[in-house]
Short mmCIF file of C-alpha atoms and ligand atoms in Angstrom, two decimals:
data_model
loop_
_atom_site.label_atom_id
_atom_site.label_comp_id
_atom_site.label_asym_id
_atom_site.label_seq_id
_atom_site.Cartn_x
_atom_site.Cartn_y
_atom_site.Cartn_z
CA UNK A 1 0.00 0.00 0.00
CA UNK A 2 1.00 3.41 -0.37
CA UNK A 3 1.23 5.46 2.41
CA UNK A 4 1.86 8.90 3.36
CA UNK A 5 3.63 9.50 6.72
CA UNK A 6 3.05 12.76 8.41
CA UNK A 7 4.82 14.41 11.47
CA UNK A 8 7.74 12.09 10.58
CA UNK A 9 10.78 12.13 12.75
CA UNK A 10 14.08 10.32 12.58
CA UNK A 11 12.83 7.58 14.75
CA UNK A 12 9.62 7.12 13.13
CA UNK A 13 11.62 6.12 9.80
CA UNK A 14 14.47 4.11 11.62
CA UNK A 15 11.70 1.79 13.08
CA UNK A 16 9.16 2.17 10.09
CA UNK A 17 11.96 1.32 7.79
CA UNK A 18 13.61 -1.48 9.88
CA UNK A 19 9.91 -2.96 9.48
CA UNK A 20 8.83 -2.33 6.83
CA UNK A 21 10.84 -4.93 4.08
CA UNK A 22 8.33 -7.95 5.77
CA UNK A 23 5.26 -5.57 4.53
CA UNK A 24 6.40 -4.56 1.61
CA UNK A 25 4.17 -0.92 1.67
CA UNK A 26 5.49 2.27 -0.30
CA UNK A 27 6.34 4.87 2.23
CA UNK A 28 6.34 8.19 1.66
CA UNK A 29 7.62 9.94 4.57
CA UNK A 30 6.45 13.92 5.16
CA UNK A 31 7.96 16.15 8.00
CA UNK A 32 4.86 18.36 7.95
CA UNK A 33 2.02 17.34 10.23
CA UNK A 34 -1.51 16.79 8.63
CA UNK A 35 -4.07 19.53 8.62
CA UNK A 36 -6.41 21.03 5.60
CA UNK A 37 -3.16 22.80 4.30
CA UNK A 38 -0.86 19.87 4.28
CA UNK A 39 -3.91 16.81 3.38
CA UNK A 40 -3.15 17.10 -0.29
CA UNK A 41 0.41 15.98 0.11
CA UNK A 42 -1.40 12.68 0.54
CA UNK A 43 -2.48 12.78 -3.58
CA UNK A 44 -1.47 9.41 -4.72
CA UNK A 45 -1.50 7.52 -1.62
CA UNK A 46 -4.11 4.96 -0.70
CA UNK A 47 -3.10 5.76 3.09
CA UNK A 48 -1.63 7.87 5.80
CA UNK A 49 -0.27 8.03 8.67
CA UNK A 50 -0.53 9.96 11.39
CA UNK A 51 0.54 10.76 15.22
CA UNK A 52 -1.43 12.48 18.19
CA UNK A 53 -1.13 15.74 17.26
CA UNK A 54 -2.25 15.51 13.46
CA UNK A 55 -5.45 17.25 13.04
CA UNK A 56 -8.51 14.77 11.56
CA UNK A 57 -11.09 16.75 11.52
CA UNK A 58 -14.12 17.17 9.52
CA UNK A 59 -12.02 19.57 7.17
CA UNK A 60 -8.96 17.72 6.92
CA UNK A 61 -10.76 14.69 6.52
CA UNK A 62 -12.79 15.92 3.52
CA UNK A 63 -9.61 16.96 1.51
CA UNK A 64 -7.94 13.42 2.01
CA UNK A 65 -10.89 11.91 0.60
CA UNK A 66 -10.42 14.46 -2.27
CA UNK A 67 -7.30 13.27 -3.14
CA UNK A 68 -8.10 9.37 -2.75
CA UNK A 69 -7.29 8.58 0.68
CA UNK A 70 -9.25 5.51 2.10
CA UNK A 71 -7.36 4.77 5.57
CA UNK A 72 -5.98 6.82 8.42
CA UNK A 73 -3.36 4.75 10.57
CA UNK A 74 -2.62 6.04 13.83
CA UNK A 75 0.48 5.42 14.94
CA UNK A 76 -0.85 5.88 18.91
CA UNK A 77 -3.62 4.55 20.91
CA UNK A 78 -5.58 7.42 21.65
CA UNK A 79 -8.31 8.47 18.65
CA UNK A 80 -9.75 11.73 20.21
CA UNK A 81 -8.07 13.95 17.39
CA UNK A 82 -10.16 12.06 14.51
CA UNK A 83 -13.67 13.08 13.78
CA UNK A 84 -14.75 9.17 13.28
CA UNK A 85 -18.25 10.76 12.04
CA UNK A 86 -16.62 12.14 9.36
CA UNK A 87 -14.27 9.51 8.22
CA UNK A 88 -17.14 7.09 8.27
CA UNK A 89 -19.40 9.57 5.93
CA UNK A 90 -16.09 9.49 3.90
CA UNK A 91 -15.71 5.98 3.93
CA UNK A 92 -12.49 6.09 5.25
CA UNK A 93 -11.44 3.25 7.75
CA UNK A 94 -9.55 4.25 10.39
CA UNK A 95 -6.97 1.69 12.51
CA UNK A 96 -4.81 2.44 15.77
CA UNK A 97 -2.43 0.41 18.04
CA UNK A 98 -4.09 -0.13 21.15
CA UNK A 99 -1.88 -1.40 23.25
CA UNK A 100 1.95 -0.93 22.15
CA UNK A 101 3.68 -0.92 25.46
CA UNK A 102 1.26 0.03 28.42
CA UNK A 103 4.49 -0.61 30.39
CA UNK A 104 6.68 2.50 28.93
CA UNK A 105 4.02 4.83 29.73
CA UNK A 106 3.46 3.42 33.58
CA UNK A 107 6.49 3.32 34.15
CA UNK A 108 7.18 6.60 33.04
CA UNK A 109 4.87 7.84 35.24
CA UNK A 110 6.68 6.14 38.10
CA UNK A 111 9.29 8.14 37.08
CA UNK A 112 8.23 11.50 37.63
CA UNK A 113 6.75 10.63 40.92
CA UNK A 114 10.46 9.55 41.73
CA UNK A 115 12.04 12.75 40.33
CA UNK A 116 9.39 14.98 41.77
CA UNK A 117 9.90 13.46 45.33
CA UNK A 118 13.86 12.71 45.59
CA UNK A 119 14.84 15.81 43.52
CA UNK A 120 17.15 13.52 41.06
CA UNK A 121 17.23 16.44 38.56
CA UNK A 122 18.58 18.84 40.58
CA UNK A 123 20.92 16.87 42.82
CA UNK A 124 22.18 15.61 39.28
CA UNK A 125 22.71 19.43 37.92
CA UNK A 126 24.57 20.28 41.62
CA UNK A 127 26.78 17.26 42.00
CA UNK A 128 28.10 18.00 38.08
CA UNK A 129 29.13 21.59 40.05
CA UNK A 130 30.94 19.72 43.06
CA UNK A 131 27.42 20.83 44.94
CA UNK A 132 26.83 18.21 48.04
CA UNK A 133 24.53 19.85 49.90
CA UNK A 134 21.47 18.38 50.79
CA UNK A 135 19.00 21.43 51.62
CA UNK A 136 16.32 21.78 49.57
CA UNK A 137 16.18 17.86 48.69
CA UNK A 138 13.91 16.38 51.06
CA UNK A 139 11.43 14.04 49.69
CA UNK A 140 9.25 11.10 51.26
CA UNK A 141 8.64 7.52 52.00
CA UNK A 142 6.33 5.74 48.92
CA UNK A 143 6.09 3.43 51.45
CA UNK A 144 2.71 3.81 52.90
CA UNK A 145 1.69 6.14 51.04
CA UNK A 146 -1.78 6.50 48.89
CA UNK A 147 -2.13 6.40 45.70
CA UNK A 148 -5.24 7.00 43.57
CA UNK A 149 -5.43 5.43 40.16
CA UNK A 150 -8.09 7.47 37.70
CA UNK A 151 -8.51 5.00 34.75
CA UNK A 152 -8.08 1.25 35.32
CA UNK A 153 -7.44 0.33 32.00
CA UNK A 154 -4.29 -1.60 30.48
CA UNK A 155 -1.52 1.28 31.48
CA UNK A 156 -3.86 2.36 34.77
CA UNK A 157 -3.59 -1.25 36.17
CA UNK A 158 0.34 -1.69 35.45
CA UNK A 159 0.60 1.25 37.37
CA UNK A 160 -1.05 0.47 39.88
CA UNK A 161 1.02 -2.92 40.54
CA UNK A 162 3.89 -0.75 40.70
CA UNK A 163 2.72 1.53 42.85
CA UNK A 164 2.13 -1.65 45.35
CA UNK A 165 5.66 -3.13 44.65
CA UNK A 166 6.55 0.36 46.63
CA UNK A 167 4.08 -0.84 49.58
CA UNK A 168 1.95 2.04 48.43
CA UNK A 169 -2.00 1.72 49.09
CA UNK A 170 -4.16 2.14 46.04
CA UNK A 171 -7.56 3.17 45.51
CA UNK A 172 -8.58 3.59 41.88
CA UNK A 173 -11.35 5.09 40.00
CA UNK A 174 -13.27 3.60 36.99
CA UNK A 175 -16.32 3.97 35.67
CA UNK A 176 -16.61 0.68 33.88
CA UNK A 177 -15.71 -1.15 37.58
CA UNK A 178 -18.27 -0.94 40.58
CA UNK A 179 -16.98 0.09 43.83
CA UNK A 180 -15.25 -2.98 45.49
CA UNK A 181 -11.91 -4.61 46.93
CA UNK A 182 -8.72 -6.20 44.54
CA UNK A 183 -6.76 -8.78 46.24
CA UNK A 184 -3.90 -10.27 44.44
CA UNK A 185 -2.08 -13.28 44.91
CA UNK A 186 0.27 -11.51 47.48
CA UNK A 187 -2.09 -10.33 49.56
CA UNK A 188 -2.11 -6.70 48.06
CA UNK A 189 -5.10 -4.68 48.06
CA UNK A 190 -6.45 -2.31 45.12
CA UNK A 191 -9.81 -0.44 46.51
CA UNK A 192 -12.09 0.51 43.95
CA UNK A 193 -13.65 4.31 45.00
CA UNK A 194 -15.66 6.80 43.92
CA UNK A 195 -13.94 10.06 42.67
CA UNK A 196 -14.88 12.28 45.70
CA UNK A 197 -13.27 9.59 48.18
CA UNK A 198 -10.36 9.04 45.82
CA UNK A 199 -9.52 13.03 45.83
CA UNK A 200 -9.62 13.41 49.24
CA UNK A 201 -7.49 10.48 50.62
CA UNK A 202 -4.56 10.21 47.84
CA UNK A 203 -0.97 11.48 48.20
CA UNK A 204 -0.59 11.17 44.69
CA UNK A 205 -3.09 10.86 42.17
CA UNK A 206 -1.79 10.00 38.45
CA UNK A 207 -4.09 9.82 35.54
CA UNK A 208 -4.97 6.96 33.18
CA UNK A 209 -8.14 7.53 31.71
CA UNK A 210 -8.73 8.30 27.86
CA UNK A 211 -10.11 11.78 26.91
CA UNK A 212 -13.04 12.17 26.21
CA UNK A 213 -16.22 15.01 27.25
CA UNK A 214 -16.47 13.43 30.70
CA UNK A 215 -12.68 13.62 31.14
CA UNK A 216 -11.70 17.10 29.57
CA UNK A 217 -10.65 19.62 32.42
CA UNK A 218 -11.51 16.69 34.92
CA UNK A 219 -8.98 18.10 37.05
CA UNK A 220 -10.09 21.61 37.67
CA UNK A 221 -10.99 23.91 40.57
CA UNK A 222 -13.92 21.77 41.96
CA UNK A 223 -11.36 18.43 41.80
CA UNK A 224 -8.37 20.18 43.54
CA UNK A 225 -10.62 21.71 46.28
CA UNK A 226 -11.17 18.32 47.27
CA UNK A 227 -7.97 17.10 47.60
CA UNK A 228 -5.31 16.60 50.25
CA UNK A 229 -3.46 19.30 50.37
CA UNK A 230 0.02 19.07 49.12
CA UNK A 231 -1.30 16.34 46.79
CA UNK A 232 1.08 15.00 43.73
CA UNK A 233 -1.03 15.31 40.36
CA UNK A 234 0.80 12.75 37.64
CA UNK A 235 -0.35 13.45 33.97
CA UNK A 236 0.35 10.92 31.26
CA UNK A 237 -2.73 10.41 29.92
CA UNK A 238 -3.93 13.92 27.79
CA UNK A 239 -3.18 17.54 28.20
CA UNK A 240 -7.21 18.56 28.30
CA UNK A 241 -7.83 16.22 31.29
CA UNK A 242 -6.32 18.87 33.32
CA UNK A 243 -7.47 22.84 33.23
CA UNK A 244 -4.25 24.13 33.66
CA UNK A 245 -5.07 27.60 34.90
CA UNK A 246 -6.86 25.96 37.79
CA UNK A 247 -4.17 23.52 38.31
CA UNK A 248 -1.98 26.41 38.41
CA UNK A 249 -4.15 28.37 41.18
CA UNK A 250 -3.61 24.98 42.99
CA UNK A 251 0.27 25.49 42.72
CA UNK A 252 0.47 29.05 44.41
CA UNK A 253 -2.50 27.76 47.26
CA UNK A 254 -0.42 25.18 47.98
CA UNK A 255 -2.92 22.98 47.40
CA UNK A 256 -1.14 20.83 44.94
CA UNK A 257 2.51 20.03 46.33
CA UNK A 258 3.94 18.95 43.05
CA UNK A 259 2.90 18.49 39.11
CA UNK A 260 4.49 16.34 37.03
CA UNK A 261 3.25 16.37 33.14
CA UNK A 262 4.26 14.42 30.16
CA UNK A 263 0.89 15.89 28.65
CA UNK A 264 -0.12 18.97 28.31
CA UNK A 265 -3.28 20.83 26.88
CA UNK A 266 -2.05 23.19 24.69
CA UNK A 267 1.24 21.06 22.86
CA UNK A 268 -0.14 20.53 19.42
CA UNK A 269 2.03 23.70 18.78
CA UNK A 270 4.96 22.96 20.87
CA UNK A 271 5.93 19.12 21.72
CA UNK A 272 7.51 17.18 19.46
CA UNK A 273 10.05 20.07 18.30
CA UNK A 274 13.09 21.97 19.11
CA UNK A 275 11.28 25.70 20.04
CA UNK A 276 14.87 26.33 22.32
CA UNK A 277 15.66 29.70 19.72
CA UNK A 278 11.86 30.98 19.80
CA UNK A 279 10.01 33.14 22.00
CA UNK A 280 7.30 30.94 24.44
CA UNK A 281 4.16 32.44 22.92
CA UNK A 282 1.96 30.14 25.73
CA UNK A 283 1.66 31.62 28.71
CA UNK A 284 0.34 28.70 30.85
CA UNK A 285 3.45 26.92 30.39
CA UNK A 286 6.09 29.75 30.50
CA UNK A 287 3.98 29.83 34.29
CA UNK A 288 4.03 25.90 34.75
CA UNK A 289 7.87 26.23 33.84
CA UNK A 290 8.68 28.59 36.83
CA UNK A 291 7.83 26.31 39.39
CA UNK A 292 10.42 24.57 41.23
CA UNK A 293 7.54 21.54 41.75
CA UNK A 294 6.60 21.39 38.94
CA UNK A 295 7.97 18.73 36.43
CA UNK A 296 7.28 18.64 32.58
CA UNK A 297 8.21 16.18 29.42
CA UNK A 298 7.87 16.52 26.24
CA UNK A 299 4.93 13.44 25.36
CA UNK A 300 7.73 10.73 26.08
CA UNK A 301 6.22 8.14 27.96
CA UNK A 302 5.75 5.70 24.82
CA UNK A 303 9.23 6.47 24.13
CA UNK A 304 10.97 3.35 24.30
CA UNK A 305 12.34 0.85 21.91
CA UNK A 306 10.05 -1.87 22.99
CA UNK A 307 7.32 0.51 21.99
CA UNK A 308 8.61 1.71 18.98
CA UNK A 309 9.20 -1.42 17.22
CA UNK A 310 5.51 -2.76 18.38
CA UNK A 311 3.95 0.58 17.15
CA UNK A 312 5.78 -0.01 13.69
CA UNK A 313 4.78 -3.61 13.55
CA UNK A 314 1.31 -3.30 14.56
CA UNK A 315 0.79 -0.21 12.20
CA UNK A 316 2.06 -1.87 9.14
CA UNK A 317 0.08 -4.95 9.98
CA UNK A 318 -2.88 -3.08 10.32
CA UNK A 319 -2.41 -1.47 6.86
CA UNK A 320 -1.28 -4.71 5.35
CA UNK A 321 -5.02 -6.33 6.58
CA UNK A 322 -6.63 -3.34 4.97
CA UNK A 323 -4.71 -4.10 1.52
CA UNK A 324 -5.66 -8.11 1.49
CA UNK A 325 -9.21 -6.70 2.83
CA UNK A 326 -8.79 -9.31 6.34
CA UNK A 327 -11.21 -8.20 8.91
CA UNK A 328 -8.97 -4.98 10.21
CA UNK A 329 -8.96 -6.24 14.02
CA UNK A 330 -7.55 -2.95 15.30
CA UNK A 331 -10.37 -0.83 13.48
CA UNK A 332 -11.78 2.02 15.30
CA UNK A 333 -15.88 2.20 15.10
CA UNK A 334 -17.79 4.99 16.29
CA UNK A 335 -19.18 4.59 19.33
P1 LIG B 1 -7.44 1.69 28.17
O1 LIG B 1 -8.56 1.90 27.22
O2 LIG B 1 -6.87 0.33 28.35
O3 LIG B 1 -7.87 2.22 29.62
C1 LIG B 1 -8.56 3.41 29.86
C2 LIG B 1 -9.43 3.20 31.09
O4 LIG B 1 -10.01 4.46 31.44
C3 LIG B 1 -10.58 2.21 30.86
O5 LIG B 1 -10.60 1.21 31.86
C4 LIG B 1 -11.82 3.10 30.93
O6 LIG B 1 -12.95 2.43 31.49
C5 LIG B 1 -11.34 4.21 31.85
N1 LIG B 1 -12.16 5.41 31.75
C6 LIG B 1 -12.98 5.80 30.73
N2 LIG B 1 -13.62 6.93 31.08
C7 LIG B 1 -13.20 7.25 32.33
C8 LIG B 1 -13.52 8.29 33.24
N3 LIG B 1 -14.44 9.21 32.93
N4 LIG B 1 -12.90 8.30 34.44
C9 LIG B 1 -12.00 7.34 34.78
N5 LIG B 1 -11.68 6.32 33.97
C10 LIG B 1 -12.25 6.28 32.75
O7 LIG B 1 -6.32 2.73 27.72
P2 LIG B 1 -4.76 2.69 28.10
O8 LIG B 1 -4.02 1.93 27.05
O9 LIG B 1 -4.60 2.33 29.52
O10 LIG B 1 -4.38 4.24 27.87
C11 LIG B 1 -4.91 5.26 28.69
C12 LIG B 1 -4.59 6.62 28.07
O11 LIG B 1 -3.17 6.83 28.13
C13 LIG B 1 -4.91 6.73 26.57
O12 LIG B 1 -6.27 7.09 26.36
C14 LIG B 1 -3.98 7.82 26.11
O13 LIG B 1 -4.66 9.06 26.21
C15 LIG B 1 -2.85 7.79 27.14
N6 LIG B 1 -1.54 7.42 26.54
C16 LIG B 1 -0.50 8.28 26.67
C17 LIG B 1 0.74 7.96 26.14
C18 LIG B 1 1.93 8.87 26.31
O14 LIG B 1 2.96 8.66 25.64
N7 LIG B 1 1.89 9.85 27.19
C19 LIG B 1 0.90 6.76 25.44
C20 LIG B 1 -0.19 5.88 25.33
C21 LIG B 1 -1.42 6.22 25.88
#
């Protein structure tokens, strides 16, 4: 199959490539990212595909189908940037990975938890200046500590098993899952909570849920008034689960003791890219950036080589199936 390949960077084509000769597709890989502008760069090719922050919408959706385009492969999990009503008008199937690695991304989490607590970032920056001193450092026991879980799904519940392996307690919070206790074979407990409870008894609460219109700006004013103050908020999951101007109130109140984002609501302009020579036109983050508890990547928690290769794998197999028309098992239907 043909396929165009937006957003491309050097990884994408050293995996995609590496791939690719058991698939036999025609690749033609595009640094621009897809929008109405760029959809006609896609002339010619049965396919393309995309990343998180391509636009699919109703716009960009109609001009691919003007120039032939009859599948949209997303190279991610998360489908909230396509407007499936509109590819389906279109008739344009669209196909994601669903589950590449939900242990890079859980584990990624874990690690901002442990860089926001022990300080590792900044006792690595003094210690390079022959700085030992330990003010300013403290951090806490996991040990004992409670963690709530929003989002119980594949990456949620690997969390969550971490997060034990630390002796941490763990509620969690999932619609699909009725209130009620997890034991495992260990003995460990996972409580299943509402939200309200959840808020106001976890340390550190780190998100796993998909967004959608009950999860966008989940985390705003009436969510952090409930919780314990001093509370760690983890972010993996999408930038619009949190409001961050009511995240940031939380900051200066004191209310929430630490941040640590590899999401953010506003990075279709900015992640992905080296901005280090231009001017930060957004103010939320320019704020976010000046906190010392505050902790922010750049949409890297897939990012490992274990991922990569399964992304590239499952990607081309899913255009392959659409090419020998097999039932296209990773499909994504509306509703
Ligand atoms: P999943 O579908 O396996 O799990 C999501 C869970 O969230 C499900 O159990 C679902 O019932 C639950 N959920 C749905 N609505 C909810 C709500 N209103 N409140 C609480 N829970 C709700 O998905 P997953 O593979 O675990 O991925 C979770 C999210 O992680 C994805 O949607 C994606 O946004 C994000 N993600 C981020 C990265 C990254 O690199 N940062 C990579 C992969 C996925």
């Amino acid at each position: 199959m043909k396929i165009a390949f937006f957003s491309t960077r050097s990884y994408d084509k050293q995996f995609f490539n590496r791939m690719n000769p058991d698939y036999g597709h025609e690749i033609t890989y595009l640094d621009a990212s897809l929008s109405p502008l760029t959809a006609s760069l896609a002339r010619g090719h049965q396919a393309v595909c995309v990343f998180v922050n391509d636009r699919l919408d109703a716009e960009t959706i109609e001009e691919l189908s003007n120039v032939g385009v009859s599948a949209i492969a997303l190279r991610c999990a998360g489908f909230n940037n396509v407007d499936l009503k509109a590819a389906a008008a279109r008739g344009i199937t669209v196909v994601r990975v669903p589950a590449y690695s939900p242990h890079a991304v859980a584990e990624h989490a874990v690690a901002l938890i442990l860089t926001l607590n022990r300080k590792t970032h900044k006792a690595y920056n003094r210690v390079r200046e022959s700085n030992f001193a330990l003010d300013g450092l403290v951090g806490f026991d996991l040990n004992q500590k409670v963690v709530g879980v929003i989002g119980m799904g594949k990456i949620g519940s690997v969390f969550a098993n971490i997060m034990l392996g630390f002796g941490c307690s763990v509620l969690a919070y999932d619609p699909l899952q009725e209130t009620h206790l997890e034991q495992d074979a260990l003995g460990r407990k996972i409580q299943f909570v509402d939200l309200p409870t959840l808020y106001s008894k976890a340390d550190i609460i780190s998100l796993h849920c998909p967004l959608t219109e009950q999860t966008r700006h989940l985390i705003g004013e009436e969510a952090i008034m409930q919780m314990k103050p001093g509370v760690m908020i983890i972010n993996t999951s999408r930038g619009l689960i949190i409001d961050t101007p009511a995240v940031i109130r939380g900051l200066k109140q004191g209310i929430v003791g630490s941040l640590g984002i590899d999401v953010y609501e506003q990075e279709d302009d900015l992640f992905f890219a080296d901005h280090s020579a231009d001017v930060l036109m957004d103010d939320d983050i320019a704020r976010l950036l000046t906190f010392p508890n505050v902790l922010i990547t750049g949409h890297q928690a897939f990012f490992t080589e274990n991922a990569l290769r399964e992304i590239a794998h499952v990607t081309l197999q899913n255009l392959k199936d659409l090419e020998t028309g097999k039932e296209a098992k990773n499909e994504v239907k509306i509703g």
